[in-house]
mmCIF file of C-alpha atoms in Angstrom:
data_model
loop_
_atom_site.group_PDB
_atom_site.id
_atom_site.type_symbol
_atom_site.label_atom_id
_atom_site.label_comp_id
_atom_site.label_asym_id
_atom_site.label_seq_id
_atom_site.Cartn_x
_atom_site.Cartn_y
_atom_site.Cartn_z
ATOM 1 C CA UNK A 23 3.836 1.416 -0.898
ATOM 2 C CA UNK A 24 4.442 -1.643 1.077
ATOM 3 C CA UNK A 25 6.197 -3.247 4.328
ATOM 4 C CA UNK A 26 8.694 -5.379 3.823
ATOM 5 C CA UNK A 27 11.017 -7.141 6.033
ATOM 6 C CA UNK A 28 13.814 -9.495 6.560
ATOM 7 C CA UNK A 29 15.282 -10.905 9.996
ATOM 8 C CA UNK A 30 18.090 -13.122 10.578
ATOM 9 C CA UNK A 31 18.794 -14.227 13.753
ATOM 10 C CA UNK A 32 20.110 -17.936 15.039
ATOM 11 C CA UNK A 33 20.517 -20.110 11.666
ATOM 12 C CA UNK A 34 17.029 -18.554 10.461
ATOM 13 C CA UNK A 35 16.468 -15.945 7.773
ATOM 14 C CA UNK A 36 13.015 -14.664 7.496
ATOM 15 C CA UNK A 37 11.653 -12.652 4.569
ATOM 16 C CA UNK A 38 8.004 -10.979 4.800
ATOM 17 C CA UNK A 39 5.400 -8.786 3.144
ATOM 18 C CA UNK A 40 2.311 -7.737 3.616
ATOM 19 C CA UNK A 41 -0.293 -8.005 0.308
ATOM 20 C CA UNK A 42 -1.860 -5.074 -0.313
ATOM 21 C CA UNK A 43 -1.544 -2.520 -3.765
ATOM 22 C CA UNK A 44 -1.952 0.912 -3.444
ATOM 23 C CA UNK A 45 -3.126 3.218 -6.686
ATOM 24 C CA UNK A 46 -2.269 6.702 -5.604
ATOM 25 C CA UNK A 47 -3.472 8.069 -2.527
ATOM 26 C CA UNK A 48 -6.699 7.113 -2.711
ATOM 27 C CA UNK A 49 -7.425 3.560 -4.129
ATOM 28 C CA UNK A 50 -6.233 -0.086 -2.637
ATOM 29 C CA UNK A 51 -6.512 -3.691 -3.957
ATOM 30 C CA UNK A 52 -6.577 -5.605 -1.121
ATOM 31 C CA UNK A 53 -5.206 -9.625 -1.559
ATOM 32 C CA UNK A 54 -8.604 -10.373 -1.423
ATOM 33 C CA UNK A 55 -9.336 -9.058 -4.417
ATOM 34 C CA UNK A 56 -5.752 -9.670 -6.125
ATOM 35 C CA UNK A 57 -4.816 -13.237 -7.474
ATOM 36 C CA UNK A 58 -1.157 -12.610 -7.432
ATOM 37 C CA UNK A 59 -1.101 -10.453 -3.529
ATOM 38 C CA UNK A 60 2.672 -12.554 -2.578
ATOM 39 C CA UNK A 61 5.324 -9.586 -3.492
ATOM 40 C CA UNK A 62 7.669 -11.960 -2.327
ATOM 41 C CA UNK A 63 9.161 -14.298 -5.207
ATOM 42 C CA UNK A 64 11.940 -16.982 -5.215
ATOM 43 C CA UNK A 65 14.260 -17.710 -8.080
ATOM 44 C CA UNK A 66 16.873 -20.499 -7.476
ATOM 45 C CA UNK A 67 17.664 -20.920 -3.829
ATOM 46 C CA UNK A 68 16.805 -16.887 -2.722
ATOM 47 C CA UNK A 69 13.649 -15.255 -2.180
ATOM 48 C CA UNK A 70 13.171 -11.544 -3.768
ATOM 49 C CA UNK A 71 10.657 -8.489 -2.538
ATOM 50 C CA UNK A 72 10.466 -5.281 -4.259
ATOM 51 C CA UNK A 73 9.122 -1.695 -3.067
ATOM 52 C CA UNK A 74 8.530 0.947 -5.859
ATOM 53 C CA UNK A 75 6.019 0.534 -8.602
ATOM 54 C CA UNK A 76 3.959 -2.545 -9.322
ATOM 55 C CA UNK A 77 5.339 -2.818 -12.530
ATOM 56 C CA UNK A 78 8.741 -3.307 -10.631
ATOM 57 C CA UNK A 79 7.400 -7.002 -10.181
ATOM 58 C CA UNK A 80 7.160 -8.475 -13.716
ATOM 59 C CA UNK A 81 9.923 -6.547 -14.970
ATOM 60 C CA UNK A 82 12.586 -7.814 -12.113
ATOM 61 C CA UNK A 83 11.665 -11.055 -12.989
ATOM 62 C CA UNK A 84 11.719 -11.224 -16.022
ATOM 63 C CA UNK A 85 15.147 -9.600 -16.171
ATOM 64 C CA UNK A 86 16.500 -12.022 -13.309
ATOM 65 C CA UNK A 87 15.332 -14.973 -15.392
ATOM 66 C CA UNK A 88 16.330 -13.933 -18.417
ATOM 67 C CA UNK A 89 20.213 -13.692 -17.519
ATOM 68 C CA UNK A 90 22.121 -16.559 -18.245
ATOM 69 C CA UNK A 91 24.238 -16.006 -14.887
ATOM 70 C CA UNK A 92 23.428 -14.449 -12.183
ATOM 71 C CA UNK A 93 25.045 -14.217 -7.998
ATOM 72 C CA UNK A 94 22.235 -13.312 -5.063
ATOM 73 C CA UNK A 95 24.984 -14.988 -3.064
ATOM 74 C CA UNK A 96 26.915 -11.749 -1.730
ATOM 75 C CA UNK A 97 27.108 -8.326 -1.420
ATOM 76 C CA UNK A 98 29.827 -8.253 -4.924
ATOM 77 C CA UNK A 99 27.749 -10.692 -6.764
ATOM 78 C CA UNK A 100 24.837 -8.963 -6.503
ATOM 79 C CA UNK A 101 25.925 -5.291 -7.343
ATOM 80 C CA UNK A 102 27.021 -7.048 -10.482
ATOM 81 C CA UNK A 103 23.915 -8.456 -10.879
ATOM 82 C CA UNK A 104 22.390 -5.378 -10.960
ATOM 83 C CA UNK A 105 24.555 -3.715 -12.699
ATOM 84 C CA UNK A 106 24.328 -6.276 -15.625
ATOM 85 C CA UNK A 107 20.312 -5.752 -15.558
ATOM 86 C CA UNK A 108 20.537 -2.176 -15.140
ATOM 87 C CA UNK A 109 20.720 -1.991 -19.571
ATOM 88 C CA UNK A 110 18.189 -4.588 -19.684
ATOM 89 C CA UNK A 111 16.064 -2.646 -18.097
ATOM 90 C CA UNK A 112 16.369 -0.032 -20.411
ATOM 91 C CA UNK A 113 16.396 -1.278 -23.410
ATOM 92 C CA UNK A 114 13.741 -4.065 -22.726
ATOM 93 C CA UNK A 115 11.759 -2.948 -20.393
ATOM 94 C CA UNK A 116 11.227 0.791 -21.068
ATOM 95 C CA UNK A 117 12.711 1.972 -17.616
ATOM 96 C CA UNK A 118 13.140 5.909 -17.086
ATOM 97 C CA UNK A 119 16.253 5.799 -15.057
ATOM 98 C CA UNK A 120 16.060 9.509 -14.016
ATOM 99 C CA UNK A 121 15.374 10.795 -10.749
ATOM 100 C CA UNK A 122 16.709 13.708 -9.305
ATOM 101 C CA UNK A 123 19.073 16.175 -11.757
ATOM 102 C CA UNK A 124 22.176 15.445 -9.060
ATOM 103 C CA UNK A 125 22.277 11.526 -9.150
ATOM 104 C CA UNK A 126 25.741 10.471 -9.244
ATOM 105 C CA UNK A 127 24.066 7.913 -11.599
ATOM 106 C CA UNK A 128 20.888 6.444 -13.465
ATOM 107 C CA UNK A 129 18.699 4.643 -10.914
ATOM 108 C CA UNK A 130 16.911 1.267 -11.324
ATOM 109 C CA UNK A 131 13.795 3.276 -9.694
ATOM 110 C CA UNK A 132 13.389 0.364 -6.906
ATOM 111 C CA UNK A 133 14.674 -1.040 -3.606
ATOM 112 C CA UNK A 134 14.844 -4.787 -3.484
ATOM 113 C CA UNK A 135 14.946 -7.252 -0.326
ATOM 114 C CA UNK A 136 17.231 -10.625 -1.085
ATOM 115 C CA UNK A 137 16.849 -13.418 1.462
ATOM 116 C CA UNK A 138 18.808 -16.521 0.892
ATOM 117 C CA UNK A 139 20.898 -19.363 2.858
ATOM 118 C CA UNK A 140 24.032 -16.821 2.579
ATOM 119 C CA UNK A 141 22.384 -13.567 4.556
ATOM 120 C CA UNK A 142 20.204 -10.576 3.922
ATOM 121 C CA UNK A 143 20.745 -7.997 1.704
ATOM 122 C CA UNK A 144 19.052 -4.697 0.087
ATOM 123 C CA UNK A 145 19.059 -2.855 -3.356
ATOM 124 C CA UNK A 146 18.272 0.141 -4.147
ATOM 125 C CA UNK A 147 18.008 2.558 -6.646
ATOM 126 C CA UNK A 148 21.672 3.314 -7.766
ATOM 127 C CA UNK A 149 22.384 -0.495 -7.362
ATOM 128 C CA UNK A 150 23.973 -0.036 -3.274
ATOM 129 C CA UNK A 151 23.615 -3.476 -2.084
ATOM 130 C CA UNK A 152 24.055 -3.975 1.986
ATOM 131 C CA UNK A 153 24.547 -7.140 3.254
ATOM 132 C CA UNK A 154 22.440 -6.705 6.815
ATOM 133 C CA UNK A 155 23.842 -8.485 10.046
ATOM 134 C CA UNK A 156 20.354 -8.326 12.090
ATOM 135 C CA UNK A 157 17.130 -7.043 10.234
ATOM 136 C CA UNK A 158 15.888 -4.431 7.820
ATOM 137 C CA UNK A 159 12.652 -3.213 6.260
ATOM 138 C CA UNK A 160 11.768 -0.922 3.025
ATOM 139 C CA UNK A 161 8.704 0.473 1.848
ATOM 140 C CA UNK A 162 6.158 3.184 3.211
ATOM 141 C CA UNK A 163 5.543 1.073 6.419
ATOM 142 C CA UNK A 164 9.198 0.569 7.499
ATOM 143 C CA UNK A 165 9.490 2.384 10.231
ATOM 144 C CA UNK A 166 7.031 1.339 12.163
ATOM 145 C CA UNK A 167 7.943 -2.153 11.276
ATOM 146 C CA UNK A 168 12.083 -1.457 12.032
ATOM 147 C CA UNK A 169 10.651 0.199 15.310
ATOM 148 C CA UNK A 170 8.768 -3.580 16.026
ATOM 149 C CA UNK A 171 12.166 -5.136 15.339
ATOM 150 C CA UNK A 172 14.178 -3.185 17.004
ATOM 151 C CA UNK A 173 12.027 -3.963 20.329
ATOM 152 C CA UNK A 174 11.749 -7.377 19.416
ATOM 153 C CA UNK A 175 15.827 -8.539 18.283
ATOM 154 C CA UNK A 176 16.931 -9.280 21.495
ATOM 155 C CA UNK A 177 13.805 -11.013 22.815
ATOM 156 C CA UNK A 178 13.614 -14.890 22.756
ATOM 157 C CA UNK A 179 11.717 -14.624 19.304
ATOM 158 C CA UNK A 180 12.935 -16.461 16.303
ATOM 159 C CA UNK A 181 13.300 -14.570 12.730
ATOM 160 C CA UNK A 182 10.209 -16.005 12.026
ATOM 161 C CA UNK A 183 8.021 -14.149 14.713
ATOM 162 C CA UNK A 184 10.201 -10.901 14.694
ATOM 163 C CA UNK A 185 9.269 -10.585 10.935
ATOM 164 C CA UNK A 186 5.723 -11.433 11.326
ATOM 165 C CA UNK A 187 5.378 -8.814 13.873
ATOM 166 C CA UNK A 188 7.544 -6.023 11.613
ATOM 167 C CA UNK A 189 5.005 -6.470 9.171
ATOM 168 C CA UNK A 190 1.846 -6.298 11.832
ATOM 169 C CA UNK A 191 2.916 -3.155 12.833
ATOM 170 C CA UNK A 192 3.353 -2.303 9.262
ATOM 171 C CA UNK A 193 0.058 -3.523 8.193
ATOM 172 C CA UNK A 194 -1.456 -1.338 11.747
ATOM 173 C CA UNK A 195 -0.299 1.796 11.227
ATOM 174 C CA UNK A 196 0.954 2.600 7.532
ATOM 175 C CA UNK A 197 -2.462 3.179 5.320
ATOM 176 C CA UNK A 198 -0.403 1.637 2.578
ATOM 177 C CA UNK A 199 -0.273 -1.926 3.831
ATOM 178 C CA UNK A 200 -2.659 -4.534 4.628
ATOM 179 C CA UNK A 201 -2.522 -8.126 5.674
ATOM 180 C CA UNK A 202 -2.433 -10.989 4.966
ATOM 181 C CA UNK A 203 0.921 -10.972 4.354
ATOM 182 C CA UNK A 204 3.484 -13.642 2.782
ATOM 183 C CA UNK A 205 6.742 -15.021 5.024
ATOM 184 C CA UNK A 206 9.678 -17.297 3.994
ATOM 185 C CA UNK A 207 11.886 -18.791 5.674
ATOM 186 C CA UNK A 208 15.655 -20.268 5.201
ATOM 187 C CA UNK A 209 18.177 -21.382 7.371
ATOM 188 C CA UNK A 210 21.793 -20.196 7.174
ATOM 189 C CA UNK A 211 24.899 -21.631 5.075
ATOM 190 C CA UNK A 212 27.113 -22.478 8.241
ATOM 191 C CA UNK A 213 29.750 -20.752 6.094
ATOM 192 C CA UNK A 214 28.026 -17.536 5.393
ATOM 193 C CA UNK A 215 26.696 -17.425 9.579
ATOM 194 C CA UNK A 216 29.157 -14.582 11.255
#
């Protein structure tokens, strides 16, 4: 339960999240409280934010860091990425891959945001990577913050101050997300811009 965002707009990728936990339906630990309230992390040149379970966190991590190679660069490199982990997770990290009886296949049980010099991209569950061309959010407070984007794209706002204000709204109206909240910022590989 979380709102997470990513923007790109002009030469400027912006990832953001806001910092609060959420323990059911009934218990928060707000950042204040929480040494460790970023759920964004960067490894190498890209920054990472996962919604799902806490646990997710560590685990991703761990398994990122542990490979000895590994491509956030593209849509390809990092659906093998994932797919690589995918094992890893199983076997060293205890993951219960099932989900609903119908999967196609075994899910990674999270959706991750990639932000890097070479675009913006999501995971989820059954390893689908997008590459995204304007903005996206996950979590429980995405729509309200892909509503805030959506309003805000084609104003004279950077990245920056579109994804701050995602997450705002996201923080406002979803009982699952709090602020402060943590935002990154990168600019664009001329060669990756479209």
């Amino acid at each position: 339960m979380t709102t997470i965002v990513v923007v790109r707009k002009n030469g400027q990728i912006a990832i953001a999240a806001d910092s609060q936990t959420t323990f059911g339906d009934d218990q928060r630990l707000p950042a204040a409280y929480d040494v460790f309230h970023d759920k964004i992390f960067r490894l190498g040149d890209s920054y990472l934010a996962i919604a799902g379970s806490a646990a997710h966190d560590l685990v991703l991590q761990g398994a990122l860091k542990g490979m000895k190679s590994r491509d956030l660069s593209s849509r390809s490199g990092l659906f093998e990425t994932f797919r690589k982990i995918h094992p890893k997770l199983k076997d060293h990290f205890f993951l219960r891959p099932e989900e609903d009886e119908e999967d196609p296949y075994e899910s990674s049980q999270m959706m991750v945001l990639v932000a890097n010099t070479h675009g913006i991209f999501g995971v989820y569950p059954m390893r689908e990577v997008y590459e995204f061309s304007r903005f996206w959010a996950i979590g429980s407070g995405r729509k309200f913050a892909m509503g805030a984007m959506h309003a805000l794209y084609d104003s004279a706002l950077d990245a920056r101050a579109i994804a701050e204000a995602a997450v705002r709204a996201g923080a406002e109206f979803d009982a699952s997300s709090a602020l402060p909240m943590s935002l990154y910022t990168v600019s664009i590989d001329e060669d990756s811009d479209k």
